[in-house]
Amino acid sequence: MRRRDLTRHESFERSARFWARAYPRRWREVHGDELLAVQQDVALAVAEATGAPVPDRLSVDEVRGLLRAGWGLRWRERPPLWRWVLYRFGLRLPARYWWWVADDIRGAFYSVRDYVWTTVMSWGFIFGLFGVIDLFVDLPGTFRFLDTLFAAWQFWVFFAALALLSGTLMRKSRTRDAWYRHVVYGNVPEQMRPATVTTGGQTGSDQDRA
């Protein structure tokens, strides 16, 4: 539906839900409707008190507050860098990060992001290892080849296309494997597992029972 076809109340809800995306997905699923109801009540009360029409979008101050609170919560829930790196290589995170893991796997383009980060970190490690070895052993041909390869824009175009293709073709399998590795086999209690994770047409709870 086009924006100009919406009523003021519908436009306000659309704006509020859009900016609420600053919060983690799991938080929105639990508290999103409650947050929207409070915002609508406040907007209606202000409009009645001032005699102004009901707003069709959030104010700049409200948007700023949502972004500050939502992204602040995301930052507090993120694992430290070293744990995040280990997680990208398949290691499970402690219980305090389970919600973040579930949101990450359920997030947009998970398979592409996972492929890109894992590949980049692996190549970075190899490239750095060759650099250290080159300090002690003469490896001019090998090191120069890698240096030239990573500096070529054609290589990064090829890498981006490969990441999109691999992440898209293997989307269901990579998401399913990650869900089982980090959530099901990671001993996350079933009541804490979001029921809307879709992996191959089934929800996480459906797959646990299958």
PDB file of C-alpha atoms in Angstrom:
ATOM      1  CA  MET A   1       0.000   0.000   0.000  1.00  0.00           C
ATOM      2  CA  ARG A   2       1.365   3.398  -0.951  1.00  0.00           C
ATOM      3  CA  ARG A   3       2.000   5.881   1.846  1.00  0.00           C
ATOM      4  CA  ARG A   4      -0.479   8.424   0.522  1.00  0.00           C
ATOM      5  CA  ASP A   5      -3.237   5.779   0.694  1.00  0.00           C
ATOM      6  CA  LEU A   6      -2.707   5.266   4.435  1.00  0.00           C
ATOM      7  CA  THR A   7      -4.637   6.981   7.187  1.00  0.00           C
ATOM      8  CA  ARG A   8      -2.735   9.083   9.716  1.00  0.00           C
ATOM      9  CA  HIS A   9      -2.997   6.276  12.286  1.00  0.00           C
ATOM     10  CA  GLU A  10      -1.668   3.720   9.791  1.00  0.00           C
ATOM     11  CA  SER A  11       1.172   6.024   8.773  1.00  0.00           C
ATOM     12  CA  PHE A  12       2.064   6.566  12.427  1.00  0.00           C
ATOM     13  CA  GLU A  13       2.137   2.813  13.060  1.00  0.00           C
ATOM     14  CA  ARG A  14       4.269   2.265   9.979  1.00  0.00           C
ATOM     15  CA  SER A  15       6.742   4.909  11.122  1.00  0.00           C
ATOM     16  CA  ALA A  16       6.852   3.583  14.694  1.00  0.00           C
ATOM     17  CA  ARG A  17       7.451  -0.019  13.639  1.00  0.00           C
ATOM     18  CA  PHE A  18      10.149   1.043  11.201  1.00  0.00           C
ATOM     19  CA  TRP A  19      12.185   2.938  13.799  1.00  0.00           C
ATOM     20  CA  ALA A  20      11.571   0.236  16.413  1.00  0.00           C
ATOM     21  CA  ARG A  21      13.791  -1.981  14.281  1.00  0.00           C
ATOM     22  CA  ALA A  22      16.663  -0.392  16.184  1.00  0.00           C
ATOM     23  CA  TYR A  23      15.827  -2.967  18.872  1.00  0.00           C
ATOM     24  CA  PRO A  24      16.812  -6.630  18.482  1.00  0.00           C
ATOM     25  CA  ARG A  25      14.307  -8.795  16.659  1.00  0.00           C
ATOM     26  CA  ARG A  26      13.503 -10.931  19.686  1.00  0.00           C
ATOM     27  CA  TRP A  27      12.818  -7.802  21.787  1.00  0.00           C
ATOM     28  CA  ARG A  28      10.420  -6.466  19.141  1.00  0.00           C
ATOM     29  CA  GLU A  29       8.512  -9.737  19.026  1.00  0.00           C
ATOM     30  CA  VAL A  30       7.982  -9.642  22.791  1.00  0.00           C
ATOM     31  CA  HIS A  31       7.520  -5.909  23.406  1.00  0.00           C
ATOM     32  CA  GLY A  32       6.833  -4.399  19.964  1.00  0.00           C
ATOM     33  CA  ASP A  33       3.040  -4.183  20.246  1.00  0.00           C
ATOM     34  CA  GLU A  34       3.297  -2.800  23.772  1.00  0.00           C
ATOM     35  CA  LEU A  35       5.770  -0.129  22.642  1.00  0.00           C
ATOM     36  CA  LEU A  36       3.530   0.834  19.730  1.00  0.00           C
ATOM     37  CA  ALA A  37       0.480   1.127  21.984  1.00  0.00           C
ATOM     38  CA  VAL A  38       2.331   3.460  24.361  1.00  0.00           C
ATOM     39  CA  GLN A  39       3.553   5.618  21.474  1.00  0.00           C
ATOM     40  CA  GLN A  40       0.048   5.846  20.026  1.00  0.00           C
ATOM     41  CA  ASP A  41      -1.446   6.787  23.414  1.00  0.00           C
ATOM     42  CA  VAL A  42       1.166   9.483  23.975  1.00  0.00           C
ATOM     43  CA  ALA A  43       0.715  10.908  20.472  1.00  0.00           C
ATOM     44  CA  LEU A  44      -3.078  10.979  20.885  1.00  0.00           C
ATOM     45  CA  ALA A  45      -2.856  12.621  24.321  1.00  0.00           C
ATOM     46  CA  VAL A  46      -0.496  15.322  23.041  1.00  0.00           C
ATOM     47  CA  ALA A  47      -2.714  15.974  20.033  1.00  0.00           C
ATOM     48  CA  GLU A  48      -5.815  16.335  22.228  1.00  0.00           C
ATOM     49  CA  ALA A  49      -3.998  18.601  24.695  1.00  0.00           C
ATOM     50  CA  THR A  50      -2.617  20.915  22.025  1.00  0.00           C
ATOM     51  CA  GLY A  51      -5.498  20.758  19.578  1.00  0.00           C
ATOM     52  CA  ALA A  52      -3.131  19.614  16.836  1.00  0.00           C
ATOM     53  CA  PRO A  53      -3.951  16.758  14.457  1.00  0.00           C
ATOM     54  CA  VAL A  54      -2.727  13.285  15.328  1.00  0.00           C
ATOM     55  CA  PRO A  55       0.824  12.969  13.920  1.00  0.00           C
ATOM     56  CA  ASP A  56       1.444  10.588  11.047  1.00  0.00           C
ATOM     57  CA  ARG A  57       5.000   9.785  12.086  1.00  0.00           C
ATOM     58  CA  LEU A  58       7.288   9.804  15.088  1.00  0.00           C
ATOM     59  CA  SER A  59       8.927  13.042  16.053  1.00  0.00           C
ATOM     60  CA  VAL A  60      12.671  13.557  15.698  1.00  0.00           C
ATOM     61  CA  ASP A  61      13.142  13.324  19.485  1.00  0.00           C
ATOM     62  CA  GLU A  62      11.231  10.039  19.651  1.00  0.00           C
ATOM     63  CA  VAL A  63      13.253   8.593  16.786  1.00  0.00           C
ATOM     64  CA  ARG A  64      16.476   9.674  18.465  1.00  0.00           C
ATOM     65  CA  GLY A  65      15.380   8.041  21.704  1.00  0.00           C
ATOM     66  CA  LEU A  66      14.472   4.780  19.965  1.00  0.00           C
ATOM     67  CA  LEU A  67      17.796   4.631  18.157  1.00  0.00           C
ATOM     68  CA  ARG A  68      19.753   5.366  21.303  1.00  0.00           C
ATOM     69  CA  ALA A  69      17.906   2.776  23.408  1.00  0.00           C
ATOM     70  CA  GLY A  70      17.645   0.117  20.702  1.00  0.00           C
ATOM     71  CA  TRP A  71      21.218   0.232  19.513  1.00  0.00           C
ATOM     72  CA  GLY A  72      22.391   0.508  23.105  1.00  0.00           C
ATOM     73  CA  LEU A  73      20.636  -2.780  23.878  1.00  0.00           C
ATOM     74  CA  ARG A  74      22.136  -4.399  20.788  1.00  0.00           C
ATOM     75  CA  TRP A  75      25.614  -3.274  21.833  1.00  0.00           C
ATOM     76  CA  ARG A  76      25.221  -4.583  25.398  1.00  0.00           C
ATOM     77  CA  GLU A  77      24.106  -8.000  24.147  1.00  0.00           C
ATOM     78  CA  ARG A  78      26.947  -8.425  21.632  1.00  0.00           C
ATOM     79  CA  PRO A  79      29.792 -10.743  22.594  1.00  0.00           C
ATOM     80  CA  PRO A  80      33.308  -9.292  22.805  1.00  0.00           C
ATOM     81  CA  LEU A  81      35.388  -9.376  19.644  1.00  0.00           C
ATOM     82  CA  TRP A  82      37.390 -12.474  20.512  1.00  0.00           C
ATOM     83  CA  ARG A  83      34.242 -14.472  21.314  1.00  0.00           C
ATOM     84  CA  TRP A  84      32.600 -13.199  18.138  1.00  0.00           C
ATOM     85  CA  VAL A  85      35.567 -14.422  16.078  1.00  0.00           C
ATOM     86  CA  LEU A  86      35.405 -17.879  17.697  1.00  0.00           C
ATOM     87  CA  TYR A  87      31.647 -17.947  17.097  1.00  0.00           C
ATOM     88  CA  ARG A  88      32.188 -17.259  13.389  1.00  0.00           C
ATOM     89  CA  PHE A  89      34.453 -20.299  13.280  1.00  0.00           C
ATOM     90  CA  GLY A  90      31.750 -22.490  14.831  1.00  0.00           C
ATOM     91  CA  LEU A  91      32.404 -22.321  18.582  1.00  0.00           C
ATOM     92  CA  ARG A  92      29.371 -21.953  20.837  1.00  0.00           C
ATOM     93  CA  LEU A  93      28.925 -18.894  23.001  1.00  0.00           C
ATOM     94  CA  PRO A  94      28.091 -18.872  26.734  1.00  0.00           C
ATOM     95  CA  ALA A  95      24.499 -18.635  27.946  1.00  0.00           C
ATOM     96  CA  ARG A  96      24.541 -14.843  28.320  1.00  0.00           C
ATOM     97  CA  TYR A  97      24.825 -14.501  24.522  1.00  0.00           C
ATOM     98  CA  TRP A  98      22.182 -17.058  23.523  1.00  0.00           C
ATOM     99  CA  TRP A  99      19.599 -14.423  22.634  1.00  0.00           C
ATOM    100  CA  TRP A 100      22.130 -12.606  20.482  1.00  0.00           C
ATOM    101  CA  VAL A 101      23.037 -15.850  18.685  1.00  0.00           C
ATOM    102  CA  ALA A 102      19.386 -16.635  17.951  1.00  0.00           C
ATOM    103  CA  ASP A 103      18.804 -13.129  16.591  1.00  0.00           C
ATOM    104  CA  ASP A 104      21.956 -13.318  14.489  1.00  0.00           C
ATOM    105  CA  ILE A 105      20.966 -16.612  12.864  1.00  0.00           C
ATOM    106  CA  ARG A 106      17.456 -15.345  12.231  1.00  0.00           C
ATOM    107  CA  GLY A 107      18.714 -12.051  10.817  1.00  0.00           C
ATOM    108  CA  ALA A 108      18.673 -11.007   7.178  1.00  0.00           C
ATOM    109  CA  PHE A 109      21.292 -12.543   4.874  1.00  0.00           C
ATOM    110  CA  TYR A 110      22.746 -14.707   7.655  1.00  0.00           C
ATOM    111  CA  SER A 111      24.242 -17.242   5.259  1.00  0.00           C
ATOM    112  CA  VAL A 112      25.903 -14.506   3.176  1.00  0.00           C
ATOM    113  CA  ARG A 113      27.237 -12.694   6.258  1.00  0.00           C
ATOM    114  CA  ASP A 114      28.522 -15.926   7.758  1.00  0.00           C
ATOM    115  CA  TYR A 115      30.264 -16.914   4.530  1.00  0.00           C
ATOM    116  CA  VAL A 116      31.857 -13.491   4.070  1.00  0.00           C
ATOM    117  CA  TRP A 117      33.124 -13.097   7.633  1.00  0.00           C
ATOM    118  CA  THR A 118      34.461 -16.641   7.874  1.00  0.00           C
ATOM    119  CA  THR A 119      36.225 -16.417   4.504  1.00  0.00           C
ATOM    120  CA  VAL A 120      37.690 -12.966   5.114  1.00  0.00           C
ATOM    121  CA  MET A 121      39.013 -13.936   8.546  1.00  0.00           C
ATOM    122  CA  SER A 122      40.469 -17.188   7.186  1.00  0.00           C
ATOM    123  CA  TRP A 123      42.235 -15.394   4.343  1.00  0.00           C
ATOM    124  CA  GLY A 124      43.389 -12.671   6.702  1.00  0.00           C
ATOM    125  CA  PHE A 125      44.944 -15.285   8.959  1.00  0.00           C
ATOM    126  CA  ILE A 126      46.671 -16.996   6.022  1.00  0.00           C
ATOM    127  CA  PHE A 127      47.860 -13.685   4.583  1.00  0.00           C
ATOM    128  CA  GLY A 128      49.207 -12.617   7.971  1.00  0.00           C
ATOM    129  CA  LEU A 129      50.887 -15.985   8.469  1.00  0.00           C
ATOM    130  CA  PHE A 130      52.660 -15.682   5.123  1.00  0.00           C
ATOM    131  CA  GLY A 131      53.748 -12.181   6.106  1.00  0.00           C
ATOM    132  CA  VAL A 132      55.300 -13.438   9.345  1.00  0.00           C
ATOM    133  CA  ILE A 133      57.016 -16.355   7.588  1.00  0.00           C
ATOM    134  CA  ASP A 134      58.359 -13.985   4.948  1.00  0.00           C
ATOM    135  CA  LEU A 135      60.236 -12.133   7.686  1.00  0.00           C
ATOM    136  CA  PHE A 136      62.346 -15.217   8.359  1.00  0.00           C
ATOM    137  CA  VAL A 137      62.194 -17.198   5.119  1.00  0.00           C
ATOM    138  CA  ASP A 138      62.479 -15.787   1.611  1.00  0.00           C
ATOM    139  CA  LEU A 139      59.082 -16.390  -0.027  1.00  0.00           C
ATOM    140  CA  PRO A 140      59.041 -13.680  -2.711  1.00  0.00           C
ATOM    141  CA  GLY A 141      56.922 -15.488  -5.293  1.00  0.00           C
ATOM    142  CA  THR A 142      54.203 -16.706  -2.944  1.00  0.00           C
ATOM    143  CA  PHE A 143      53.889 -13.513  -0.977  1.00  0.00           C
ATOM    144  CA  ARG A 144      53.889 -11.263  -4.021  1.00  0.00           C
ATOM    145  CA  PHE A 145      51.224 -13.412  -5.639  1.00  0.00           C
ATOM    146  CA  LEU A 146      48.912 -13.024  -2.632  1.00  0.00           C
ATOM    147  CA  ASP A 147      49.647  -9.321  -2.392  1.00  0.00           C
ATOM    148  CA  THR A 148      48.825  -8.823  -6.063  1.00  0.00           C
ATOM    149  CA  LEU A 149      45.712 -10.989  -5.817  1.00  0.00           C
ATOM    150  CA  PHE A 150      44.203  -9.115  -2.876  1.00  0.00           C
ATOM    151  CA  ALA A 151      45.001  -5.735  -4.446  1.00  0.00           C
ATOM    152  CA  ALA A 152      43.133  -6.490  -7.678  1.00  0.00           C
ATOM    153  CA  TRP A 153      39.576  -5.126  -7.868  1.00  0.00           C
ATOM    154  CA  GLN A 154      38.583  -8.042 -10.116  1.00  0.00           C
ATOM    155  CA  PHE A 155      39.311 -10.395  -7.246  1.00  0.00           C
ATOM    156  CA  TRP A 156      36.947  -8.568  -4.880  1.00  0.00           C
ATOM    157  CA  VAL A 157      34.211  -8.438  -7.519  1.00  0.00           C
ATOM    158  CA  PHE A 158      34.590 -12.194  -7.965  1.00  0.00           C
ATOM    159  CA  PHE A 159      34.572 -12.692  -4.195  1.00  0.00           C
ATOM    160  CA  ALA A 160      31.403 -10.621  -3.761  1.00  0.00           C
ATOM    161  CA  ALA A 161      29.626 -12.548  -6.521  1.00  0.00           C
ATOM    162  CA  LEU A 162      30.768 -15.859  -5.023  1.00  0.00           C
ATOM    163  CA  ALA A 163      29.575 -14.825  -1.560  1.00  0.00           C
ATOM    164  CA  LEU A 164      26.128 -13.854  -2.837  1.00  0.00           C
ATOM    165  CA  LEU A 165      25.824 -17.008  -4.903  1.00  0.00           C
ATOM    166  CA  SER A 166      27.039 -19.364  -2.183  1.00  0.00           C
ATOM    167  CA  GLY A 167      25.058 -17.634   0.532  1.00  0.00           C
ATOM    168  CA  THR A 168      21.882 -17.745  -1.559  1.00  0.00           C
ATOM    169  CA  LEU A 169      22.181 -21.298  -2.837  1.00  0.00           C
ATOM    170  CA  MET A 170      23.149 -22.646   0.582  1.00  0.00           C
ATOM    171  CA  ARG A 171      20.880 -20.374   2.593  1.00  0.00           C
ATOM    172  CA  LYS A 172      18.634 -23.056   4.072  1.00  0.00           C
ATOM    173  CA  SER A 173      21.371 -25.558   4.820  1.00  0.00           C
ATOM    174  CA  ARG A 174      23.742 -22.997   6.389  1.00  0.00           C
ATOM    175  CA  THR A 175      20.972 -21.530   8.527  1.00  0.00           C
ATOM    176  CA  ARG A 176      19.744 -24.975   9.590  1.00  0.00           C
ATOM    177  CA  ASP A 177      23.257 -26.152  10.440  1.00  0.00           C
ATOM    178  CA  ALA A 178      23.972 -23.008  12.459  1.00  0.00           C
ATOM    179  CA  TRP A 179      20.669 -23.315  14.322  1.00  0.00           C
ATOM    180  CA  TYR A 180      21.403 -26.898  15.332  1.00  0.00           C
ATOM    181  CA  ARG A 181      25.053 -26.207  16.203  1.00  0.00           C
ATOM    182  CA  HIS A 182      24.517 -23.127  18.342  1.00  0.00           C
ATOM    183  CA  VAL A 183      20.967 -23.493  19.638  1.00  0.00           C
ATOM    184  CA  VAL A 184      19.718 -27.091  19.604  1.00  0.00           C
ATOM    185  CA  TYR A 185      23.043 -28.818  20.307  1.00  0.00           C
ATOM    186  CA  GLY A 186      24.211 -25.796  22.271  1.00  0.00           C
ATOM    187  CA  ASN A 187      21.826 -26.781  25.085  1.00  0.00           C
ATOM    188  CA  VAL A 188      19.741 -23.623  24.800  1.00  0.00           C
ATOM    189  CA  PRO A 189      16.539 -24.351  26.787  1.00  0.00           C
ATOM    190  CA  GLU A 190      13.609 -24.998  24.456  1.00  0.00           C
ATOM    191  CA  GLN A 191      11.491 -22.276  26.059  1.00  0.00           C
ATOM    192  CA  MET A 192      14.212 -19.767  25.112  1.00  0.00           C
ATOM    193  CA  ARG A 193      14.315 -20.837  21.461  1.00  0.00           C
ATOM    194  CA  PRO A 194      12.403 -18.424  19.205  1.00  0.00           C
ATOM    195  CA  ALA A 195       9.670 -20.401  17.449  1.00  0.00           C
ATOM    196  CA  THR A 196       9.838 -18.431  14.240  1.00  0.00           C
ATOM    197  CA  VAL A 197      13.224 -19.521  12.959  1.00  0.00           C
ATOM    198  CA  THR A 198      12.530 -20.922   9.517  1.00  0.00           C
ATOM    199  CA  THR A 199      15.064 -23.436   8.264  1.00  0.00           C
ATOM    200  CA  GLY A 200      13.907 -25.377   5.276  1.00  0.00           C
ATOM    201  CA  GLY A 201      10.230 -24.636   5.750  1.00  0.00           C
ATOM    202  CA  GLN A 202      10.058 -25.679   9.417  1.00  0.00           C
ATOM    203  CA  THR A 203      10.315 -23.714  12.589  1.00  0.00           C
ATOM    204  CA  GLY A 204      13.032 -24.425  15.090  1.00  0.00           C
ATOM    205  CA  SER A 205      10.594 -26.141  17.447  1.00  0.00           C
ATOM    206  CA  ASP A 206       9.155 -28.260  14.625  1.00  0.00           C
ATOM    207  CA  GLN A 207      12.590 -29.470  13.674  1.00  0.00           C
ATOM    208  CA  ASP A 208      13.444 -30.345  17.265  1.00  0.00           C
ATOM    209  CA  ARG A 209      10.441 -32.635  17.398  1.00  0.00           C
ATOM    210  CA  ALA A 210      10.992 -34.126  13.937  1.00  0.00           C
TER     211      ALA A 210
END
